[in-house]
XYZ file of C-alpha atoms in Angstrom:
763
model
C -17.512 -23.751 3.852
C -16.193 -23.519 7.389
C -13.922 -20.553 6.611
C -16.769 -18.626 5.016
C -19.012 -19.351 8.013
C -16.364 -18.157 10.446
C -15.809 -15.028 8.394
C -19.523 -14.285 8.194
C -19.855 -14.712 11.966
C -16.902 -12.422 12.557
C -18.390 -9.789 10.274
C -21.604 -9.895 12.257
C -19.966 -9.911 15.672
C -16.738 -8.035 14.950
C -17.247 -5.345 17.569
C -17.938 -6.418 21.146
C -17.861 -4.182 24.230
C -14.789 -5.037 26.288
C -15.758 -3.623 29.639
C -18.974 -2.222 30.951
C -18.796 1.310 32.220
C -15.769 2.450 30.180
C -16.117 6.195 29.822
C -14.312 8.716 27.637
C -11.643 10.735 29.433
C -11.856 14.496 28.868
C -8.781 16.187 27.427
C -7.012 19.188 28.888
C -9.237 21.611 26.985
C -12.432 19.979 28.266
C -13.134 18.073 25.063
C -13.912 14.360 25.150
C -12.235 12.173 22.550
C -10.043 12.825 19.525
C -10.352 15.807 17.196
C -9.575 13.608 14.162
C -10.182 9.864 13.746
C -8.804 8.015 10.718
C -9.532 4.383 9.918
C -7.461 2.988 7.075
C -8.396 -0.208 5.258
C -5.482 -1.508 3.272
C -6.419 -2.365 -0.301
C -10.112 -1.395 -0.144
C -10.999 -0.990 -3.822
C -13.191 1.922 -4.905
C -15.098 -0.085 -7.526
C -16.069 -2.845 -5.097
C -16.996 -0.349 -2.389
C -19.188 1.626 -4.786
C -20.874 -1.529 -6.093
C -21.627 -2.894 -2.634
C -22.754 0.458 -1.244
C -25.251 0.722 -4.087
C -26.480 -2.832 -3.479
C -27.069 -2.098 0.211
C -24.327 -4.406 1.467
C -22.250 -1.619 3.081
C -24.851 0.492 4.908
C -22.482 2.356 7.227
C -20.189 3.467 4.441
C -23.217 4.450 2.360
C -24.510 6.553 5.258
C -21.109 8.188 5.621
C -21.121 8.968 1.898
C -24.622 10.405 1.985
C -24.094 12.603 5.054
C -20.509 13.552 4.293
C -18.476 13.009 1.167
C -16.952 10.135 -0.802
C -14.402 9.982 -3.606
C -11.962 7.521 -5.116
C -8.496 8.267 -3.753
C -5.395 8.399 -5.959
C -2.561 6.300 -4.530
C 1.123 7.010 -4.870
C 3.267 6.024 -7.826
C 3.862 3.114 -7.480
C 0.611 2.122 -5.721
C 2.208 -0.079 -3.073
C 1.276 -0.380 0.587
C 4.443 0.944 2.284
C 4.838 3.619 -0.385
C 1.311 4.968 -0.077
C 1.111 4.882 3.730
C 4.478 6.664 3.985
C 3.068 9.534 1.932
C -0.094 9.394 4.069
C 2.035 9.928 7.185
C 4.253 12.704 5.833
C 2.510 14.511 2.975
C 5.622 13.878 0.860
C 5.979 12.030 -2.441
C 7.866 8.701 -2.475
C 11.007 10.316 -3.856
C 11.256 12.305 -0.641
C 10.146 9.613 1.822
C 12.572 7.210 0.093
C 9.957 4.471 0.434
C 9.349 3.879 -3.282
C 8.929 0.077 -3.250
C 8.764 -2.862 -0.885
C 12.373 -3.445 -1.900
C 15.319 -1.185 -2.558
C 18.826 -1.574 -3.906
C 21.518 -1.448 -1.261
C 23.464 1.657 -2.207
C 26.708 0.845 -4.003
C 25.695 -2.776 -4.702
C 23.389 -4.877 -6.855
C 21.703 -6.401 -3.801
C 17.985 -6.095 -2.951
C 16.937 -5.185 0.565
C 13.733 -4.551 2.490
C 12.942 -0.843 2.144
C 10.968 -0.272 5.343
C 13.537 -1.407 7.887
C 17.324 -1.720 7.897
C 18.683 -4.374 10.286
C 21.520 -3.103 12.466
C 22.933 -4.004 15.867
C 23.610 -2.409 19.230
C 26.518 -2.871 21.593
C 25.724 -4.593 24.877
C 27.539 -3.166 27.869
C 31.209 -2.776 26.961
C 30.891 -4.803 23.756
C 34.075 -6.733 23.001
C 35.418 -5.870 26.449
C 32.486 -7.466 28.336
C 34.517 -10.565 29.321
C 37.416 -8.411 30.526
C 35.519 -5.683 32.338
C 32.627 -7.761 33.638
C 34.301 -11.146 34.026
C 37.852 -10.386 35.100
C 36.862 -7.003 36.529
C 34.041 -8.596 38.477
C 36.421 -11.207 39.858
C 38.820 -8.451 40.892
C 35.943 -6.633 42.561
C 35.016 -9.746 44.519
C 38.644 -10.155 45.496
C 38.694 -6.587 46.752
C 35.530 -7.245 48.750
C 37.156 -10.310 50.356
C 40.222 -8.236 51.209
C 38.165 -5.458 52.785
C 35.980 -7.911 54.653
C 39.060 -9.679 55.980
C 40.520 -6.376 57.163
C 37.191 -5.525 58.751
C 37.318 -8.862 60.577
C 40.803 -7.891 61.835
C 42.718 -10.409 59.789
C 46.330 -9.612 59.144
C 46.844 -7.355 56.140
C 49.062 -9.882 54.386
C 46.575 -12.704 54.808
C 43.681 -10.453 53.806
C 45.495 -9.440 50.639
C 46.377 -13.042 49.863
C 42.760 -14.122 50.326
C 41.580 -11.379 48.008
C 44.143 -12.284 45.341
C 43.231 -15.963 45.532
C 39.525 -15.209 45.079
C 40.267 -12.887 42.163
C 42.611 -15.399 40.518
C 40.220 -18.315 40.941
C 37.224 -16.417 39.582
C 38.919 -14.420 36.814
C 39.126 -17.302 34.357
C 35.592 -18.608 34.882
C 34.319 -15.036 34.932
C 35.918 -14.349 31.578
C 34.409 -17.523 30.108
C 30.976 -16.869 31.607
C 30.723 -13.356 30.247
C 32.180 -14.304 26.862
C 29.707 -17.146 26.388
C 26.587 -16.117 28.274
C 26.416 -12.365 27.683
C 26.242 -11.158 24.064
C 28.452 -8.347 22.859
C 25.847 -7.215 20.325
C 22.106 -7.558 19.953
C 19.899 -6.916 16.908
C 18.449 -3.481 16.291
C 16.675 -1.823 13.391
C 16.401 1.554 11.703
C 13.267 2.870 10.035
C 13.712 3.543 6.320
C 11.205 6.381 5.917
C 12.389 9.957 5.565
C 10.408 13.094 6.355
C 8.557 14.322 9.435
C 5.392 12.410 10.215
C 2.123 14.012 11.278
C 2.562 12.972 14.910
C 5.987 14.633 15.076
C 4.573 17.918 13.802
C 1.661 17.641 16.253
C 4.025 16.971 19.169
C 5.808 20.247 18.437
C 2.431 21.949 18.867
C 1.804 20.154 22.172
C -0.710 17.669 20.742
C -0.972 13.907 21.182
C -1.551 11.051 18.759
C -2.459 7.375 19.021
C -1.344 5.347 15.991
C -2.148 1.648 15.565
C -0.850 -0.693 12.868
C 0.287 2.014 10.433
C 2.911 0.631 8.018
C 6.516 1.828 8.141
C 6.437 2.779 11.843
C 8.939 0.192 13.085
C 10.836 0.590 15.342
C 8.099 2.469 17.152
C 9.068 6.164 17.294
C 8.722 8.390 20.331
C 5.287 9.987 20.681
C 5.335 12.422 23.612
C 2.118 11.761 25.521
C 0.889 9.423 22.786
C 0.883 5.754 21.842
C 2.104 3.668 18.913
C 1.581 0.048 17.881
C 3.690 -0.491 14.772
C 2.309 -2.120 11.634
C 3.810 -3.465 8.410
C 7.567 -3.594 8.835
C 7.524 -5.478 12.132
C 9.086 -8.850 11.260
C 8.198 -12.269 12.516
C 10.742 -13.977 14.758
C 12.530 -15.418 11.738
C 13.278 -11.842 10.670
C 11.078 -11.848 7.567
C 7.637 -10.759 6.469
C 6.158 -14.063 7.665
C 7.381 -17.684 7.736
C 4.581 -20.236 8.226
C 5.335 -23.895 8.904
C 3.454 -26.948 7.666
C 4.169 -30.240 9.433
C 3.082 -33.082 7.176
C 3.365 -36.806 6.516
C 2.487 -36.243 2.858
C 5.638 -36.174 0.720
C 3.620 -34.565 -2.047
C 2.949 -31.485 0.052
C 6.465 -30.121 -0.378
C 6.015 -27.318 -2.917
C 8.197 -27.630 -5.993
C 8.440 -23.862 -6.391
C 8.395 -22.317 -2.939
C 9.034 -18.611 -3.517
C 7.414 -17.612 -0.227
C 9.842 -18.893 2.457
C 7.389 -21.472 3.803
C 8.930 -24.119 6.016
C 7.628 -27.584 5.156
C 8.613 -30.221 7.727
C 8.292 -33.806 6.554
C 7.244 -36.269 9.267
C 7.943 -39.975 8.819
C 8.890 -43.063 10.797
C 12.340 -41.620 11.366
C 10.868 -38.769 13.394
C 8.742 -40.953 15.707
C 9.654 -41.281 19.386
C 9.102 -44.357 21.560
C 5.555 -43.263 22.383
C 4.615 -42.965 18.718
C 4.650 -39.168 18.623
C 6.457 -37.219 15.959
C 9.485 -35.325 17.248
C 10.235 -32.061 15.477
C 10.760 -28.426 16.381
C 9.510 -24.873 16.144
C 11.969 -22.445 14.622
C 12.533 -19.158 16.368
C 14.933 -16.339 15.560
C 18.426 -16.606 14.143
C 20.862 -16.793 17.040
C 22.643 -13.630 15.945
C 23.991 -12.531 19.358
C 25.761 -15.834 20.016
C 26.407 -17.174 16.491
C 26.255 -14.768 13.548
C 27.704 -11.751 15.352
C 30.707 -13.562 16.917
C 31.592 -14.968 13.492
C 31.434 -11.536 11.897
C 33.319 -9.891 14.757
C 36.100 -12.470 14.527
C 37.175 -11.064 11.191
C 35.888 -7.522 10.960
C 39.139 -5.901 12.166
C 41.339 -7.985 9.834
C 42.284 -6.279 6.568
C 43.363 -9.318 4.574
C 40.360 -10.997 2.990
C 42.014 -14.404 3.229
C 42.918 -13.964 6.889
C 39.471 -12.563 7.647
C 37.749 -15.597 6.175
C 40.131 -17.886 8.044
C 39.281 -16.182 11.340
C 35.555 -16.361 10.626
C 35.805 -20.037 9.714
C 37.718 -20.799 12.903
C 35.077 -19.045 15.002
C 32.267 -20.887 13.197
C 33.961 -24.233 13.811
C 34.465 -23.358 17.481
C 30.819 -22.409 17.931
C 29.645 -25.537 16.118
C 31.904 -27.697 18.284
C 30.399 -26.146 21.421
C 26.894 -26.820 20.112
C 25.899 -23.171 19.779
C 22.838 -23.196 17.486
C 22.600 -21.026 14.383
C 18.808 -20.858 14.813
C 16.981 -21.013 18.139
C 14.481 -23.857 18.248
C 11.947 -25.344 20.623
C 11.083 -29.077 20.714
C 7.615 -29.958 19.425
C 5.865 -33.316 19.825
C 2.855 -34.233 17.692
C 0.680 -37.266 18.426
C -2.240 -38.236 16.204
C -5.502 -39.986 17.033
C -7.128 -40.785 13.700
C -10.151 -42.407 15.358
C -10.997 -39.125 17.101
C -9.719 -36.980 14.208
C -7.455 -35.091 16.593
C -3.820 -34.239 17.046
C -2.091 -33.243 20.259
C 0.835 -30.860 20.104
C 3.097 -30.656 23.127
C 5.319 -27.618 23.632
C 7.517 -27.298 26.732
C 5.577 -30.117 28.366
C 2.188 -28.486 27.834
C -0.218 -30.509 25.637
C -2.824 -28.958 23.358
C -5.362 -31.110 21.529
C -6.968 -29.891 18.303
C -9.762 -31.344 16.211
C -9.534 -31.275 12.430
C -10.378 -27.757 11.267
C -9.762 -26.241 14.697
C -7.436 -23.333 15.469
C -5.681 -22.739 18.743
C -5.482 -19.386 20.427
C -2.094 -17.662 20.457
C 0.291 -20.169 22.054
C 3.332 -18.685 23.854
C 6.788 -20.125 23.166
C 10.057 -19.564 25.039
C 13.174 -20.401 23.026
C 16.061 -21.495 25.270
C 19.364 -19.626 24.831
C 21.444 -20.022 27.992
C 20.766 -19.855 31.704
C 21.620 -16.154 31.957
C 19.488 -14.943 29.037
C 16.680 -17.342 29.936
C 16.430 -15.752 33.370
C 17.134 -12.120 32.584
C 15.313 -11.684 29.255
C 13.706 -14.867 27.903
C 13.251 -15.022 24.143
C 9.473 -15.344 23.776
C 7.261 -15.759 20.739
C 3.652 -16.718 20.034
C 1.642 -18.226 17.194
C -1.501 -20.205 16.405
C -1.745 -23.854 15.389
C -4.342 -25.105 12.912
C -5.032 -28.778 12.309
C -5.828 -29.146 8.615
C -6.120 -32.955 8.459
C -5.092 -36.230 10.108
C -5.961 -38.604 7.275
C -5.079 -39.819 4.840
C -2.115 -37.673 5.883
C -1.333 -35.415 8.819
C -1.179 -31.728 7.950
C -0.583 -29.365 10.875
C -0.145 -25.663 10.244
C 1.790 -23.247 12.446
C 1.330 -19.565 11.651
C 4.372 -17.273 11.526
C 5.830 -16.896 15.006
C 5.254 -13.387 16.361
C 7.368 -11.569 18.888
C 5.494 -12.045 22.146
C 4.183 -8.736 23.559
C 6.458 -9.299 26.563
C 9.556 -9.625 24.355
C 10.416 -6.525 22.371
C 14.195 -6.276 21.884
C 13.391 -3.710 19.207
C 10.264 -1.836 20.364
C 7.096 -2.216 18.321
C 5.091 -0.023 20.695
C 5.574 3.368 22.255
C 6.068 3.481 25.074
C 7.777 0.060 24.928
C 5.880 -1.071 28.028
C 2.568 -0.421 26.238
C 2.913 -3.795 24.524
C 2.501 -5.560 27.873
C -0.395 -3.302 28.833
C -2.176 -4.209 25.603
C -1.589 -7.881 26.358
C -3.058 -7.491 29.846
C -6.253 -6.100 28.335
C -6.633 -8.044 25.099
C -4.561 -11.190 25.556
C -1.625 -12.183 23.376
C -2.039 -10.343 20.087
C -0.289 -10.469 16.743
C 2.721 -8.190 16.548
C 3.983 -9.072 13.068
C 3.259 -6.383 10.485
C 1.955 -8.810 7.816
C -0.443 -10.329 10.312
C -2.573 -12.374 7.883
C -0.839 -15.270 6.138
C -1.101 -15.122 2.345
C 1.947 -17.285 1.675
C 0.687 -20.771 2.521
C -2.269 -20.637 0.154
C -0.111 -19.009 -2.541
C 2.194 -22.024 -2.435
C -0.746 -24.410 -2.803
C -0.419 -25.783 0.730
C -3.860 -24.664 1.949
C -7.244 -23.739 0.535
C -9.248 -20.540 0.978
C -10.491 -21.484 4.439
C -7.072 -20.679 5.902
C -7.087 -17.021 4.933
C -10.817 -16.608 5.591
C -10.361 -17.864 9.150
C -7.238 -15.761 9.597
C -8.904 -12.575 8.341
C -11.882 -13.103 10.641
C -9.713 -13.697 13.706
C -7.209 -10.925 13.049
C -9.640 -8.174 12.093
C -11.943 -8.977 15.004
C -9.061 -8.864 17.464
C -7.856 -5.452 16.294
C -11.455 -4.208 16.123
C -11.781 -4.997 19.849
C -8.683 -2.928 20.454
C -10.133 -0.070 18.430
C -13.362 -0.018 20.363
C -11.728 0.156 23.774
C -8.914 2.527 22.845
C -11.022 4.880 20.755
C -13.660 5.136 23.452
C -11.160 6.247 26.088
C -8.655 8.111 23.935
C -7.239 11.414 25.159
C -5.284 11.934 21.945
C -6.010 14.681 19.446
C -5.480 12.250 16.545
C -6.425 8.570 16.427
C -5.296 6.453 13.448
C -5.759 2.705 13.009
C -5.113 0.538 9.967
C -6.865 -2.754 9.138
C -5.463 -5.094 6.480
C -8.203 -7.648 5.763
C -9.422 -6.218 2.415
C -5.906 -6.260 0.972
C -4.904 -9.750 2.058
C -8.241 -11.256 1.058
C -8.205 -9.596 -2.378
C -4.719 -10.899 -3.102
C -5.926 -14.449 -2.537
C -9.576 -14.393 -3.659
C -9.610 -12.176 -6.754
C -9.689 -15.163 -9.115
C -13.112 -15.999 -7.681
C -14.595 -12.796 -9.114
C -12.503 -12.680 -12.309
C -13.841 -15.197 -14.801
C -10.842 -14.536 -17.059
C -8.239 -15.557 -14.505
C -6.312 -18.761 -15.339
C -7.237 -20.248 -11.960
C -10.888 -19.227 -11.996
C -12.972 -22.230 -10.953
C -16.712 -21.655 -11.523
C -17.689 -24.264 -8.934
C -15.384 -22.855 -6.294
C -16.421 -19.322 -7.203
C -20.070 -20.241 -6.649
C -19.276 -21.784 -3.253
C -17.343 -18.689 -2.160
C -19.255 -16.049 -4.092
C -19.682 -13.817 -1.032
C -16.260 -14.355 0.560
C -14.656 -11.074 -0.481
C -17.871 -9.159 0.117
C -18.030 -10.444 3.692
C -14.526 -9.084 4.336
C -15.769 -5.696 3.131
C -18.847 -6.039 5.328
C -16.592 -6.577 8.327
C -14.901 -3.307 7.352
C -18.319 -1.670 7.170
C -19.236 -2.874 10.663
C -15.974 -1.529 12.071
C -16.789 1.842 10.492
C -20.292 1.716 11.936
C -19.041 1.072 15.445
C -16.494 3.887 15.161
C -19.281 6.261 14.108
C -21.060 5.444 17.369
C -17.953 6.172 19.448
C -16.352 9.289 18.011
C -17.259 12.757 19.305
C -19.940 14.481 17.242
C -17.627 17.307 16.228
C -14.645 15.097 15.359
C -13.420 14.836 11.789
C -13.852 11.191 10.736
C -11.904 9.880 7.744
C -12.012 6.436 6.162
C -9.436 5.768 3.466
C -7.392 3.119 1.700
C -3.941 3.169 0.188
C -4.848 1.605 -3.176
C -7.386 -0.569 -4.929
C -7.042 -3.822 -6.853
C -6.946 -5.435 -10.273
C -6.602 -8.978 -11.530
C -3.175 -10.548 -11.808
C -3.533 -12.948 -14.722
C -0.086 -12.733 -16.283
C 3.370 -11.742 -15.070
C 6.068 -9.737 -16.829
C 9.727 -10.516 -16.120
C 11.651 -7.365 -16.921
C 15.059 -8.966 -16.402
C 14.263 -11.590 -19.014
C 13.074 -8.819 -21.372
C 16.311 -6.896 -20.775
C 18.340 -10.018 -21.630
C 16.364 -10.792 -24.767
C 16.650 -7.182 -25.938
C 20.375 -6.758 -25.372
C 20.321 -4.530 -22.283
C 21.548 -7.292 -19.956
C 23.999 -10.107 -20.617
C 24.531 -13.367 -18.775
C 27.863 -15.050 -18.160
C 26.424 -18.358 -19.339
C 23.015 -19.034 -20.931
C 21.420 -20.109 -17.655
C 18.780 -18.139 -15.800
C 19.747 -19.372 -12.340
C 17.866 -20.809 -9.374
C 14.440 -19.637 -8.265
C 14.782 -16.742 -5.829
C 12.745 -16.790 -2.625
C 11.874 -14.547 0.275
C 14.226 -16.727 2.315
C 17.040 -15.484 0.055
C 16.019 -11.885 0.696
C 15.908 -12.094 4.478
C 18.677 -14.637 5.091
C 21.610 -13.747 2.866
C 20.879 -15.325 -0.506
C 22.823 -14.658 -3.712
C 21.485 -12.415 -6.456
C 22.403 -11.699 -10.081
C 25.206 -14.278 -9.752
C 25.088 -15.076 -13.489
C 25.073 -11.502 -14.814
C 28.025 -10.185 -16.827
C 28.042 -6.614 -15.565
C 30.731 -5.557 -18.039
C 28.143 -5.998 -20.818
C 24.969 -5.047 -18.916
C 23.275 -1.669 -19.318
C 20.205 -2.180 -17.101
C 18.695 -4.533 -14.542
C 15.340 -4.883 -12.758
C 14.681 -5.296 -9.048
C 11.721 -4.750 -6.757
C 8.088 -4.732 -7.835
C 8.661 -3.170 -11.232
C 11.734 -0.953 -10.902
C 14.510 -0.692 -13.500
C 17.997 0.595 -12.737
C 20.571 1.694 -15.293
C 24.030 0.182 -14.722
C 25.432 3.658 -14.301
C 29.118 4.429 -14.250
C 30.106 5.973 -10.939
C 26.982 4.722 -9.121
C 26.876 0.960 -9.660
C 29.969 -1.049 -8.649
C 30.573 -2.152 -12.246
C 28.610 0.521 -14.083
C 29.248 0.931 -17.815
C 26.627 3.481 -18.932
C 28.044 7.002 -18.887
C 25.938 9.752 -17.295
C 24.404 12.264 -19.659
C 23.597 11.469 -23.273
C 24.267 7.715 -23.076
C 22.174 7.400 -19.909
C 19.229 9.120 -21.610
C 19.689 7.048 -24.759
C 19.496 3.804 -22.794
C 16.448 4.970 -20.832
C 14.625 6.073 -23.982
C 15.369 2.785 -25.731
C 13.980 0.773 -22.799
C 10.895 2.983 -22.644
C 10.206 2.562 -26.373
C 10.680 -1.185 -26.209
C 8.529 -1.850 -23.159
C 5.700 0.455 -24.200
C 5.579 -1.400 -27.536
C 5.646 -4.849 -25.891
C 2.717 -7.089 -26.892
C 1.703 -10.281 -25.124
C 1.821 -12.962 -27.846
C -0.853 -15.019 -26.077
C -3.471 -12.276 -25.686
C -2.483 -9.492 -28.056
C -2.658 -7.035 -25.144
C -0.018 -4.558 -24.061
C 1.222 -5.348 -20.545
C 2.813 -1.924 -20.019
C 0.668 1.207 -19.831
C 3.575 3.635 -19.491
C 7.218 3.651 -18.438
C 7.865 6.530 -16.056
C 11.167 8.301 -15.691
C 11.859 9.033 -12.056
C 11.785 12.789 -12.580
C 8.266 12.427 -14.011
C 7.098 10.856 -10.758
C 9.032 12.807 -8.146
C 10.002 16.454 -7.852
C 12.842 15.562 -5.475
C 14.720 12.315 -4.987
C 18.032 10.768 -4.010
C 19.595 9.870 -7.350
C 21.831 7.283 -5.697
C 18.958 5.003 -4.668
C 15.744 5.892 -6.562
C 15.175 3.671 -9.644
C 15.724 5.233 -13.045
C 12.550 3.836 -14.642
C 9.236 2.354 -13.523
C 7.101 0.360 -15.979
C 3.455 0.773 -14.929
C 1.310 -2.201 -15.897
C -2.131 -2.351 -17.412
C -4.862 -4.318 -15.584
C -4.442 -8.109 -15.653
C -0.645 -7.782 -15.672
C 1.870 -7.505 -12.859
C 5.615 -7.750 -12.475
C 6.521 -11.429 -12.213
C 7.650 -12.694 -8.807
C 11.211 -13.498 -9.890
C 11.854 -9.989 -11.194
C 11.230 -8.630 -7.703
C 14.319 -10.442 -6.406
C 16.471 -9.907 -9.472
C 15.608 -13.307 -10.919
C 14.681 -14.567 -14.377
C 12.160 -16.778 -16.126
C 12.660 -18.421 -19.536
C 9.850 -16.352 -21.076
C 9.179 -12.626 -20.761
C 5.460 -13.081 -20.046
C 4.158 -16.018 -18.043
C 0.752 -17.161 -16.890
C 0.054 -16.606 -13.202
C -0.497 -20.095 -11.832
C -0.623 -19.047 -8.188
C -3.673 -18.369 -6.037
C -2.219 -14.913 -5.328
C -4.505 -13.624 -8.055
C -5.243 -9.958 -7.316
C -2.662 -7.198 -7.185
C -1.823 -3.523 -7.506
C 1.891 -3.146 -6.827
C 3.203 -2.542 -10.336
C 0.086 -1.094 -11.962
C -0.616 2.391 -13.233
C -1.951 4.180 -10.110
C -5.068 5.511 -11.821
C -6.230 1.915 -12.443
C -6.183 0.966 -8.749
C -7.650 3.863 -6.814
C -8.507 3.541 -3.164
C -11.364 5.113 -1.197
C -11.857 8.307 0.783
C -14.811 9.115 3.052
C -15.144 12.154 5.307
C -18.016 13.032 7.618
C -17.987 16.630 6.420
C -19.564 17.633 3.107
C -16.410 19.237 1.724
C -15.644 19.600 -1.974
C -13.189 16.988 -3.213
C -11.384 17.445 -6.522
C -9.136 14.515 -7.290
C -7.923 13.765 -3.741
C -4.594 11.987 -3.390
C -3.037 9.892 -0.659
C -0.362 12.559 -0.236
C -3.123 15.017 0.776
C -4.012 13.066 3.901
C -1.202 14.366 6.146
C -1.996 18.073 5.677
C -5.706 17.248 6.020
C -5.138 15.541 9.380
C -3.018 18.463 10.565
C -5.649 20.976 9.522
C -8.275 18.860 11.278
C -6.488 19.145 14.627
C -5.889 22.841 14.097
C -2.194 22.738 13.173
C -1.026 24.606 10.092
C 0.657 22.170 7.683
C 4.333 23.075 7.294
C 5.479 24.595 4.007
C 7.010 22.378 1.363
C 4.609 19.442 1.532
C 3.612 17.758 -1.721
C 0.041 17.325 -0.483
C -2.574 19.918 0.364
C -5.350 19.984 2.935
C -8.753 18.894 1.671
C -10.492 20.975 4.345
C -11.580 24.582 3.851
C -9.292 27.101 5.543
C -10.051 27.497 9.248
C -12.219 24.360 9.447
C -10.101 22.587 12.064
C -11.838 21.725 15.332
């Protein structure tokens, strides 16, 4: 297996010295290097780590355990990546961080939204008045200059004034048009969804510095006085989502029938061939919000009448379409195939790149044309890797999700913003998207395991190189870096180690029997290299946000609510399959629900909301006794649910929100959370408010391991420390006060976590 070979090589050679002679830089107090170093490995499971430490496959982690301390680590409730890492950063429970799921309900609606980041916009210049002030005003300014110059050249005052007026009049109209069409009035922005003060903010108040790499829920990158930030999960790809891969193919059978993962499949046929025999297609970049979506919205946003507002928006849309303003920015792509040589050549912006079957490109830069002003002042740049999967019997060319290029950061994903370019100068073009390893293409059945194995090897090795150089020279008091390989690999490979999974293939499992272990060995090598680099007296922590379990069968809570009378549909039709494209690009949700007869609905990765009067737009359940009656009835029903195919109970416990969180915003935090037993997970359609005909369905996707909707105690993570301290049931929420204590800062009062270090043990 090529992918397994690449991964094994990467695990062996993951850490390579970047520059000879790099020396640590002493801090202001004479110390050299950080006081506290934390390496986080998303999804590293405590059972697998313990098994492979005992078998000798993870020698560095075993050494850290034997000389320091090790314990399973309790994740948050629910045990989801953004939820757990938000508590890691703040020491607060999810009710207080308000990151309680990947998704959240938009307050006052029934719409799902991404919890980590809220898209917004920023005014450019004078906003709506740009054409007037900059176009007409600029023309008037030029006219004034002509007048003054004429006076200076001793022209008659009347002629000078006339010349100035003529220049102003001639240029005013074109100036207005230029600045209305070439300069946007708004540009995209984003707001971080996490609440609570993070560790680095508390440290900054004490005059200390932090370097944070790839930590989830840190986008847009916050200010770190004297420190550095490279944001992690939450940074979108250029399409604005969690990751949109593209597969260019001549095989009509490759188009997935049930594409829930927003994968773009581009069919190539004779109709797409140019005169030279190359396929003509395109690469999709970002939505053209500044010049398409925003002008349409702005055309009607000051009009009160709904009918008139829609008429104004429609007129603007028709005007933009007539002028050829694109809704999505694209870049021409030409693909020529040489079956005799088993190669394909992709040509982007006139630059050819030839790939052999099985070969990956490096990160290829793209510049998406907008207009001559934007293209010269701030070009829209992205980057991604190509991978040639096959040329016969059919062409299959893969393009990874397009990242924001390090030189293009309209919303900063580093602090300081210029640090992104400095990282590029040292390490080349790097992945900026938060979900940096593609799990979607294989999940949709469009690629085999080699895709993710290659991607894990490349991505982890690249960020390991960053770690080595930055950790070795760090002047910060705290250094934190997160790696995601164990999580992404476990999602896709768990069926190989679970003989009871519906997609377990004994032959394939034998071929790839070491695949997941090799990912963990790469983690072990990263830990080993860090141990060589950190100061002897530094506190070293290795942790993970959750573990894993098998995902054999899915539970659709919306379907259960319908079948048990808590939700009613307008017509007996469950609706279209919901996709991530719907989530990130304005899809419709719950369109068939009769809210006047609905008491509860499910959304997110296992969250149930009561249709509460006064909170929901069409709420019917009265607060107080009726609210509690509905909650109790749902709890009783779900906890008694039995899978008719297996005889097992999918639900371990249904939590009320006040059981999970001591404080929470009642307007947004879900009312109930069903926690699954191992082998069960919330079904994909429930996450987006969708339905399936049956309550419990077999998982027929290669996404076969999970944790998101499980009982937290079933999916514990890992915790290592290089100090032999006593650990009694450590929790993810304890990490923030532990890091603060490690750098010598007293944790602030009111945290939900507690320091795991003895009093006074900070460096």
